[in-house]
XYZ file of C-alpha atoms in Angstrom:
633
model
C -19.871 16.417 13.547
C -18.696 16.995 16.918
C -15.259 18.631 17.787
C -12.950 15.685 19.122
C -9.389 16.979 20.085
C -7.102 15.065 22.311
C -4.560 17.350 24.083
C -2.480 14.303 25.036
C -2.644 10.536 24.692
C -3.516 8.766 28.148
C -3.637 5.288 26.861
C -7.466 5.349 26.158
C -8.896 6.206 22.833
C -12.182 5.378 21.079
C -10.160 4.570 18.209
C -8.508 1.054 17.615
C -4.908 1.099 17.192
C -4.047 1.409 13.368
C -2.342 -2.157 13.123
C -5.399 -3.803 14.581
C -7.740 -3.241 11.387
C -8.244 -5.929 8.989
C -7.817 -5.355 5.212
C -10.438 -6.536 2.698
C -10.380 -5.847 -1.077
C -11.919 -7.030 -4.476
C -9.281 -5.187 -6.546
C -11.853 -2.261 -7.123
C -12.467 -1.104 -3.587
C -11.390 -1.832 -0.075
C -12.588 -1.954 3.422
C -10.927 -1.879 6.795
C -12.480 -3.859 9.699
C -11.876 -3.000 13.287
C -11.439 -5.784 16.026
C -15.078 -4.817 17.081
C -16.445 -6.238 13.977
C -17.161 -2.746 12.827
C -16.208 -1.924 9.061
C -14.890 1.525 9.942
C -13.447 2.623 6.422
C -14.942 1.981 2.838
C -15.209 4.240 -0.109
C -17.520 3.612 -3.049
C -17.475 3.161 -6.030
C -13.532 2.907 -5.807
C -11.044 3.384 -3.245
C -10.330 6.998 -3.786
C -13.981 8.021 -3.722
C -15.780 9.548 -0.961
C -16.170 7.213 2.244
C -19.570 5.652 3.154
C -18.076 4.064 6.294
C -15.506 6.612 7.658
C -15.215 5.942 11.628
C -11.741 5.493 11.079
C -11.551 9.336 10.738
C -14.355 10.326 12.986
C -16.654 8.203 15.156
C -19.795 9.696 13.858
C -18.688 9.306 10.169
C -20.540 5.793 9.767
C -19.770 2.143 10.381
C -21.195 -1.426 9.663
C -20.866 -3.514 12.499
C -21.758 -7.334 12.795
C -20.703 -8.893 16.275
C -21.980 -10.405 19.512
C -24.335 -7.946 21.538
C -22.323 -8.132 24.728
C -18.589 -8.403 23.712
C -16.362 -5.872 21.908
C -12.797 -7.902 22.026
C -12.599 -10.971 19.883
C -11.065 -14.184 20.840
C -8.942 -14.343 17.689
C -8.663 -13.133 14.234
C -6.980 -14.351 11.218
C -7.268 -14.357 7.309
C -8.291 -17.833 6.008
C -5.061 -19.276 4.699
C -4.124 -17.873 1.308
C -6.990 -15.553 0.947
C -7.965 -11.992 2.021
C -11.105 -13.376 3.626
C -11.158 -12.302 7.200
C -12.358 -14.732 9.919
C -13.020 -13.309 13.511
C -13.863 -15.638 16.575
C -15.758 -14.593 19.393
C -16.318 -15.891 22.886
C -19.225 -14.624 24.828
C -20.750 -15.623 28.093
C -22.983 -18.121 26.718
C -21.382 -19.351 23.305
C -18.892 -19.114 20.509
C -19.519 -17.246 17.041
C -17.478 -17.223 14.029
C -17.803 -14.093 11.466
C -16.413 -14.195 8.330
C -15.983 -11.135 6.084
C -14.902 -10.436 2.373
C -15.414 -8.265 -0.624
C -16.691 -10.870 -3.183
C -15.167 -11.696 -6.438
C -17.079 -13.540 -8.998
C -16.827 -14.507 -12.788
C -16.265 -11.977 -15.341
C -19.753 -9.994 -15.644
C -19.577 -7.952 -18.776
C -20.304 -10.660 -21.493
C -22.895 -8.622 -23.124
C -21.341 -5.143 -23.122
C -17.959 -3.730 -22.286
C -17.190 -2.583 -18.820
C -16.967 1.168 -18.563
C -13.765 1.076 -16.357
C -11.333 -1.635 -17.719
C -8.404 -0.928 -19.646
C -6.285 -3.675 -18.995
C -6.906 -7.300 -20.502
C -9.992 -8.891 -18.555
C -9.522 -11.868 -16.755
C -11.959 -14.625 -15.684
C -12.908 -12.870 -12.625
C -14.469 -9.465 -11.653
C -15.427 -7.625 -8.361
C -19.034 -8.656 -7.527
C -19.385 -5.104 -5.738
C -20.846 -6.922 -2.664
C -19.502 -6.736 0.908
C -20.419 -10.179 2.515
C -20.535 -10.965 6.216
C -21.554 -14.274 7.459
C -22.056 -15.684 10.934
C -22.255 -19.101 12.622
C -22.764 -19.997 16.381
C -20.534 -23.046 16.773
C -21.412 -23.726 20.449
C -23.794 -22.368 22.893
C -26.022 -19.459 22.502
C -24.921 -15.998 20.938
C -26.814 -12.853 20.716
C -26.085 -11.213 17.341
C -26.295 -7.561 16.509
C -26.161 -5.797 13.100
C -25.844 -2.114 12.870
C -25.292 -0.471 9.533
C -24.995 3.401 9.546
C -23.586 4.479 6.237
C -22.807 8.379 6.020
C -21.976 9.280 2.489
C -19.290 11.979 1.103
C -16.823 11.521 3.937
C -19.515 11.807 6.728
C -21.251 14.737 5.291
C -24.477 13.152 4.094
C -26.732 10.871 6.299
C -28.341 8.035 4.668
C -32.210 7.606 4.468
C -33.462 3.986 4.734
C -36.414 2.252 3.346
C -37.405 -1.086 2.665
C -36.797 -2.678 -0.759
C -39.474 -5.302 -0.865
C -42.573 -6.811 1.242
C -40.372 -8.407 3.877
C -37.991 -7.306 6.442
C -35.072 -8.696 4.880
C -34.100 -6.052 2.203
C -33.446 -2.343 2.701
C -31.950 0.398 0.577
C -29.842 3.366 1.798
C -29.929 6.498 -0.313
C -28.402 9.937 -0.042
C -29.335 11.744 -3.271
C -26.073 10.732 -4.929
C -24.805 8.332 -7.436
C -24.236 5.667 -4.869
C -27.072 3.676 -3.292
C -26.650 0.737 -0.978
C -28.836 -2.206 -0.776
C -28.728 -4.403 2.393
C -30.002 -7.864 1.970
C -29.914 -10.361 5.013
C -31.685 -13.343 6.481
C -32.167 -11.009 9.790
C -35.030 -8.960 10.350
C -34.041 -5.172 9.703
C -35.473 -2.131 11.394
C -34.483 1.652 11.208
C -33.379 3.938 13.872
C -32.733 7.330 12.117
C -29.980 6.878 9.907
C -29.077 3.404 11.133
C -30.254 -0.039 10.278
C -30.488 -2.387 13.075
C -31.363 -6.258 13.640
C -30.844 -8.535 16.496
C -31.153 -12.291 16.711
C -30.378 -15.334 19.148
C -28.336 -17.956 17.297
C -28.086 -21.413 19.002
C -25.347 -23.912 18.074
C -25.540 -24.808 14.312
C -27.420 -21.697 13.776
C -26.286 -19.238 10.890
C -26.862 -15.812 9.498
C -25.709 -13.580 6.730
C -25.770 -9.912 5.805
C -24.725 -8.494 2.298
C -24.147 -4.911 1.131
C -24.291 -4.175 -2.473
C -24.090 -1.094 -4.759
C -24.343 -2.145 -8.331
C -26.664 -4.101 -10.461
C -24.868 -7.408 -9.578
C -27.274 -9.274 -7.125
C -26.427 -10.134 -3.540
C -26.926 -13.488 -2.168
C -30.461 -14.385 -1.459
C -29.930 -17.035 1.505
C -27.160 -18.347 3.683
C -26.508 -21.170 1.334
C -25.750 -18.975 -1.550
C -23.701 -16.707 0.723
C -21.645 -19.533 1.726
C -20.957 -20.420 -1.815
C -20.034 -16.783 -2.785
C -17.517 -16.701 0.205
C -15.985 -20.036 -0.922
C -15.812 -18.703 -4.378
C -14.026 -15.663 -3.315
C -11.666 -17.808 -1.129
C -11.040 -20.021 -3.935
C -10.059 -16.956 -6.140
C -7.482 -15.645 -3.806
C -6.003 -19.328 -3.301
C -5.726 -19.811 -6.882
C -4.189 -16.397 -7.484
C -1.532 -17.030 -4.778
C -0.751 -20.454 -6.385
C 0.524 -18.658 -9.565
C 3.285 -17.220 -7.581
C 6.793 -18.592 -6.542
C 7.648 -18.504 -3.005
C 10.761 -20.080 -1.294
C 10.279 -23.071 1.009
C 11.393 -20.874 4.037
C 9.836 -19.918 7.509
C 9.337 -16.333 6.127
C 7.346 -17.589 3.236
C 4.119 -16.759 5.225
C 5.368 -13.002 5.327
C 5.873 -12.905 1.640
C 2.428 -14.426 0.786
C 0.730 -12.023 3.015
C 2.574 -9.060 1.465
C 1.782 -10.576 -2.138
C -1.983 -10.802 -1.144
C -1.982 -7.304 0.270
C -0.357 -5.801 -2.812
C -2.861 -7.410 -5.073
C -5.564 -5.805 -2.742
C -4.220 -2.758 -3.169
C -4.485 -2.849 -7.043
C -7.190 -1.305 -9.038
C -8.010 -4.051 -11.534
C -9.437 -2.063 -14.472
C -6.237 0.156 -15.043
C -3.644 -1.820 -13.293
C -2.736 0.895 -10.905
C -1.725 0.345 -7.176
C -2.804 2.368 -4.467
C -0.010 3.595 -2.029
C -2.315 2.816 0.866
C -5.941 2.139 1.421
C -6.604 5.212 3.467
C -6.025 8.900 3.847
C -5.005 11.127 6.893
C -3.822 8.513 9.473
C -1.249 10.484 11.305
C 2.562 9.955 10.975
C 2.780 11.872 14.259
C 0.219 10.961 16.795
C -2.536 14.057 16.970
C -0.135 15.968 14.768
C -0.593 17.488 11.284
C 1.588 14.879 9.286
C -1.649 13.536 7.458
C -1.820 12.755 3.723
C -4.145 11.023 1.235
C -2.066 7.897 0.038
C -5.122 6.731 -2.188
C -3.239 7.311 -5.460
C -0.508 5.631 -7.360
C 3.086 6.885 -6.944
C 5.471 6.390 -10.003
C 8.399 5.854 -7.683
C 6.698 2.905 -6.359
C 7.023 1.378 -9.846
C 10.490 -0.017 -9.800
C 10.076 -1.889 -6.556
C 6.552 -2.917 -7.549
C 7.738 -4.508 -10.656
C 10.725 -6.136 -8.909
C 8.511 -7.547 -6.442
C 5.952 -8.955 -8.746
C 8.319 -10.465 -11.051
C 10.490 -12.158 -8.010
C 7.435 -13.488 -6.790
C 6.340 -14.874 -10.051
C 3.202 -12.417 -10.709
C 4.012 -11.556 -14.350
C 0.463 -10.600 -15.382
C 0.020 -8.127 -12.478
C 3.539 -6.728 -13.285
C 2.413 -6.456 -16.808
C -0.696 -4.464 -15.947
C 0.956 -2.084 -13.882
C 3.764 -1.359 -16.107
C 1.313 -0.446 -18.729
C -0.490 1.764 -16.146
C 2.617 3.679 -15.865
C 3.272 3.704 -19.570
C -0.234 5.087 -20.083
C 0.068 7.670 -17.568
C 3.198 9.217 -18.407
C 2.903 8.997 -22.331
C 0.390 11.801 -22.635
C 1.967 14.055 -25.143
C 4.364 16.939 -24.148
C 2.886 17.093 -20.512
C 5.609 16.853 -17.759
C 5.648 13.473 -15.944
C 3.950 13.715 -12.516
C 5.047 11.918 -9.352
C 1.678 10.349 -8.814
C -1.615 9.803 -10.768
C -5.152 8.871 -9.764
C -5.788 5.205 -10.028
C -7.663 5.866 -13.193
C -4.880 7.852 -14.620
C -6.257 11.232 -13.487
C -3.670 13.908 -13.129
C -5.113 16.807 -11.019
C -5.395 15.398 -7.333
C -6.335 18.791 -5.901
C -5.887 18.775 -1.963
C -8.791 19.778 0.245
C -9.013 19.844 4.065
C -12.285 18.075 5.684
C -12.729 20.437 8.603
C -15.835 18.674 9.580
C -14.075 15.457 10.547
C -12.281 15.142 13.819
C -9.588 12.983 12.555
C -8.077 9.833 14.017
C -7.445 10.407 17.468
C -7.824 14.182 16.940
C -5.132 14.169 14.211
C -6.222 17.196 11.839
C -6.349 18.258 9.243
C -8.082 15.294 7.405
C -6.986 15.768 3.869
C -8.538 14.339 0.739
C -6.389 14.748 -2.704
C -2.726 15.494 -2.373
C -0.947 18.771 -2.850
C 2.351 17.170 -3.962
C 0.781 16.082 -7.418
C 2.531 18.794 -8.963
C 5.627 19.198 -7.051
C 8.920 18.908 -8.839
C 10.781 15.486 -7.815
C 13.514 14.489 -9.864
C 13.578 10.975 -9.008
C 10.513 10.205 -11.112
C 12.400 9.912 -14.499
C 14.754 7.094 -13.003
C 11.689 5.345 -11.725
C 10.243 5.019 -14.910
C 13.294 4.029 -16.763
C 14.267 1.570 -14.003
C 10.800 0.209 -14.388
C 10.995 -0.183 -18.141
C 14.424 -1.852 -17.894
C 13.104 -4.422 -15.239
C 10.156 -5.057 -17.565
C 12.361 -5.532 -20.737
C 14.787 -7.824 -18.852
C 11.676 -9.960 -17.353
C 9.764 -10.002 -20.750
C 12.929 -10.233 -22.952
C 11.267 -7.332 -25.208
C 11.175 -3.682 -25.365
C 7.881 -2.463 -26.197
C 8.388 -0.111 -29.255
C 5.601 2.013 -28.450
C 7.245 3.183 -25.309
C 10.631 4.337 -26.817
C 9.425 7.883 -27.853
C 8.368 8.228 -24.180
C 11.635 7.052 -22.797
C 13.716 9.545 -25.085
C 11.348 12.324 -23.911
C 11.920 11.173 -20.224
C 15.597 10.809 -20.667
C 15.826 14.218 -22.224
C 13.965 15.780 -19.189
C 16.386 14.146 -16.792
C 19.222 15.548 -18.777
C 17.456 19.048 -18.487
C 16.723 19.222 -14.987
C 19.262 16.937 -13.125
C 21.418 19.844 -12.037
C 18.455 21.599 -10.605
C 17.163 21.486 -7.008
C 13.809 19.726 -6.094
C 11.476 18.583 -3.226
C 13.164 15.237 -3.046
C 11.703 11.483 -2.643
C 10.114 12.781 0.809
C 8.016 15.474 -0.911
C 9.294 18.065 1.599
C 7.135 21.117 1.708
C 10.238 23.428 2.562
C 12.862 24.958 0.331
C 13.989 23.004 -2.719
C 17.543 21.449 -2.293
C 19.826 19.472 -4.342
C 19.075 16.119 -2.727
C 21.555 13.261 -3.295
C 18.777 10.575 -3.809
C 17.218 12.847 -6.494
C 20.534 13.065 -8.314
C 20.868 9.183 -7.813
C 17.714 8.650 -9.651
C 18.725 11.060 -12.444
C 21.674 8.880 -12.924
C 19.456 5.786 -12.977
C 17.371 7.226 -15.701
C 20.617 7.920 -17.934
C 22.237 4.611 -17.161
C 19.130 2.553 -17.663
C 18.337 4.598 -20.663
C 21.737 3.778 -22.144
C 21.240 0.151 -21.450
C 17.952 0.253 -23.239
C 19.369 2.019 -26.338
C 21.993 -0.766 -26.497
C 19.210 -3.476 -26.602
C 17.869 -1.408 -29.711
C 21.290 -1.216 -31.296
C 21.032 2.762 -30.905
C 24.576 3.099 -30.154
C 24.474 6.959 -30.721
C 22.006 7.404 -27.979
C 23.764 4.931 -25.729
C 26.996 6.662 -25.853
C 25.582 10.151 -25.408
C 23.354 9.195 -22.295
C 26.149 7.146 -20.956
C 28.302 10.078 -21.115
C 25.753 12.187 -19.133
C 25.415 9.365 -16.751
C 29.243 9.401 -15.857
C 28.758 13.163 -15.333
C 26.053 12.697 -12.859
C 27.887 9.872 -11.139
C 30.999 12.316 -10.751
C 28.820 15.176 -9.621
C 27.520 13.060 -6.799
C 30.598 11.630 -5.700
C 32.084 15.059 -5.598
C 29.403 16.959 -3.777
C 27.226 14.417 -1.973
C 29.846 13.032 0.194
C 31.163 14.221 3.790
C 34.574 14.272 5.244
C 34.007 10.754 6.552
C 33.338 9.363 3.028
C 29.423 9.283 3.928
C 26.719 10.146 1.421
C 24.562 12.936 2.794
C 20.950 14.032 2.362
C 21.724 17.011 0.124
C 24.751 19.013 -1.098
C 24.558 21.567 1.529
C 24.507 19.588 4.468
C 26.098 16.556 6.698
C 22.680 15.337 7.727
C 21.974 11.627 6.867
C 18.957 10.588 4.881
C 17.714 6.907 4.472
C 16.951 7.473 0.781
C 20.748 7.068 -0.093
C 20.258 3.505 0.848
C 18.992 3.071 -2.668
C 22.773 3.643 -3.848
C 23.734 -0.247 -3.425
C 20.464 -1.355 -4.462
C 20.365 0.604 -7.903
C 23.992 -0.291 -8.337
C 25.362 3.084 -8.464
C 28.538 1.867 -6.762
C 29.425 -1.768 -6.080
C 28.798 -2.816 -2.359
C 32.467 -3.173 -1.779
C 33.083 0.477 -2.404
C 34.327 2.114 1.054
C 31.679 4.878 0.742
C 28.717 2.689 0.203
C 29.892 0.595 3.340
C 30.672 3.706 5.400
C 26.955 5.160 4.426
C 25.149 1.883 5.137
C 26.921 1.518 8.589
C 26.500 5.323 9.456
C 22.681 5.109 8.827
C 22.286 1.897 10.933
C 24.215 3.314 13.760
C 23.268 7.161 13.699
C 19.827 7.458 11.920
C 17.962 4.825 13.958
C 15.774 4.619 17.143
C 15.873 1.217 19.050
C 17.398 -0.148 15.977
C 14.838 1.116 13.529
C 15.490 3.703 10.798
C 14.411 7.261 10.435
C 13.766 9.170 7.236
C 15.805 11.880 8.454
C 16.099 13.871 11.626
C 13.374 16.238 11.619
C 15.430 18.975 13.464
C 18.042 18.811 10.681
C 15.647 18.852 7.753
C 13.447 21.646 6.582
C 10.256 19.815 5.499
C 7.864 22.525 6.102
C 6.227 20.725 9.089
C 6.068 20.576 12.769
C 6.137 17.659 15.281
C 8.237 14.361 15.516
C 7.734 11.280 13.297
C 7.970 7.480 13.753
C 10.677 5.439 12.023
C 9.754 4.391 8.541
C 9.169 0.851 7.818
C 10.328 1.104 4.384
C 13.774 2.531 5.456
C 14.300 -0.208 7.746
C 13.691 -2.853 5.301
C 16.007 -0.919 3.004
C 18.574 -1.162 5.499
C 18.063 -4.825 5.645
C 18.772 -5.123 1.940
C 21.804 -2.706 2.187
C 23.189 -4.645 5.048
C 22.852 -7.888 3.120
C 24.523 -6.205 0.086
C 27.542 -5.082 1.892
C 28.046 -8.459 3.412
C 26.674 -7.830 6.821
C 24.509 -10.880 6.852
C 24.073 -11.126 10.692
C 22.883 -7.552 11.123
C 20.642 -7.879 8.114
C 19.038 -11.050 9.449
C 18.606 -9.509 13.006
C 17.162 -6.273 11.615
C 14.798 -8.418 9.472
C 13.569 -10.683 12.184
C 12.868 -7.222 14.306
C 10.883 -5.835 11.485
C 8.878 -8.952 11.114
C 7.954 -9.012 14.815
C 6.679 -5.539 14.336
C 4.216 -6.601 11.713
C 0.327 -6.338 12.788
C -1.483 -9.320 14.069
C -2.787 -9.836 10.668
C 0.946 -9.426 9.253
C 0.165 -6.005 7.805
C 2.163 -2.758 7.873
C 1.402 0.969 8.157
C 3.885 3.654 6.834
C 5.554 4.120 10.233
C 6.551 2.327 13.463
C 7.088 3.916 16.941
C 10.336 2.158 17.746
C 9.772 2.616 21.671
C 5.958 1.142 21.798
C 5.775 -0.659 18.326
C 2.736 1.273 17.672
C 1.943 1.669 13.912
C 1.585 5.233 12.551
C 0.359 6.417 9.217
C -1.714 5.059 6.263
C -2.486 1.454 6.168
C -1.790 -0.942 4.869
C 1.122 0.561 2.898
C 2.149 -0.751 -0.319
C 5.595 0.775 -0.221
C 6.350 -1.061 2.995
C 5.091 -4.468 1.710
C 7.187 -4.033 -1.552
C 10.411 -3.163 0.653
C 9.690 -6.134 2.792
C 9.707 -8.255 -0.146
C 12.904 -7.012 -1.224
C 14.564 -7.484 2.296
C 13.332 -10.865 2.924
C 14.750 -12.212 -0.370
C 17.844 -10.320 0.214
C 18.321 -12.388 3.469
C 17.144 -15.744 2.084
C 19.650 -15.489 -0.748
C 22.433 -14.352 1.791
C 21.384 -17.195 3.916
C 21.708 -19.608 0.968
C 25.180 -18.142 -0.353
C 26.450 -18.606 3.361
C 25.205 -22.246 3.358
C 26.953 -22.929 0.112
C 30.251 -21.340 1.364
C 30.066 -23.504 4.628
C 29.240 -26.734 2.582
C 32.576 -26.117 0.337
C 34.653 -25.414 3.264
C 33.404 -28.647 5.037
C 34.505 -30.508 1.798
């Protein structure tokens, strides 16, 4: 790989803006599609494996492009309504072309033998393990190009191509590992080194297809079958979305796109959810804040379950709940803050020095060194998840009670100790206020669950510790202004304390809650968008600035709605929705000055917080309408 380092950003980059990527999923793996028509990120056989198309992180690390020969910028892009099927429309000098992309989903495949990966209850559908692309010339004449250049193992191993049959329509890419790719198309394919190529002229009404498969499941053999498989995948997504419950509101489309994105970020065999589809997209342009988010964070669980239950997706919520239960129920091992999507525990971090990084942002990391950090919010996240699950399902699974007793005990043993905090800082451990808050959540929810079991001894004991933690936070975590701070030894602000009104630590009418929410809104923002913290006030062990965190801005929307600042909540929510990508997706951060998306993409936590924020504003609007109607009478 060539060395590619940018000293300064001059407005020109060979990398598309992060927000311009389209997202595909079959609920086992994912792909990102650049506006140019190139698949620039895809890992096989699942989302946290090595990449086969990695141009997202190095322009020499592999891509798969299907696009007109003489145009790089499409006329338009959209998802087919209610689906994760991406449609790109091209205008060339001589004609118009429509390309559709999807990761195919078909009927359940394992009728004669069990799947080797599924632990959750199988549904009627399953990933086909086929990336399908179709093209149709709808007017004039279009020169169509196909370029498929996989580079296995994060760009380290070039593919070797060979024909798979007697024609030019099937080819296989091998690299000596477990994964091999089969290219099936009605175009005539040739090879140029490690690249498979094809070119054809399409006239009005002409069609073409190309399918890339990596399992025993067959790819479509002709365009008619490819069209049917694309339609079947579209039907799957629409039928899935129809199971949800969405308010009749102008923002409904954002809720639906977030729901489809969250479903796409799930790993169906276990019910896990990826925090994001990518690794090492920079939080600071050209900087070192680059992390691998292709794992499942326990702290996401509360928002995940709240969002799914709120929108009516009980099956997915149930699957994710049991992924969490399986992950943390392992004997006497300490609960981790994150797990692999198959439940793996050791997520050793490695730097890939051969990759240039997105726009020169290095190092590129795989694995995540935070997997064995001490973060004391994790017990509260699990207990709150169980409490939400129990309220929604009207039952407390008996098998999880011994696990809950153990986790509550760990919260009791550790709440007085410092930790790394919710943001996984790599500086010194501190007494972070949000960590104490989530320990309080663990004890408070544990006591509530104990009462549901008529276990009044545990309920009284745990509620007593909850009061002790509550008093400690109110004594040590508040500054002279009556504002909750980042940790006990500072007056610095931190957006994580916005969780206080959302977890019902204090009522939203409490002066300290109101002071905190308004202080963050006025002092921890840039152009109205919320920072996690100010890096000059926080020892996070890293250098460089970072953008505003989209999740924190959505938290502020919810918190403003809670304290009765409905106008400010609505205005900030409208502003955040305006920052959505052209396909209504979100990365982790937003540069408030330019609107540029930063960090891994698409980001589950952001979409979960968006659902929470939108529902808060809609409910506040409905309450205000009711009040106005009552006054009018």
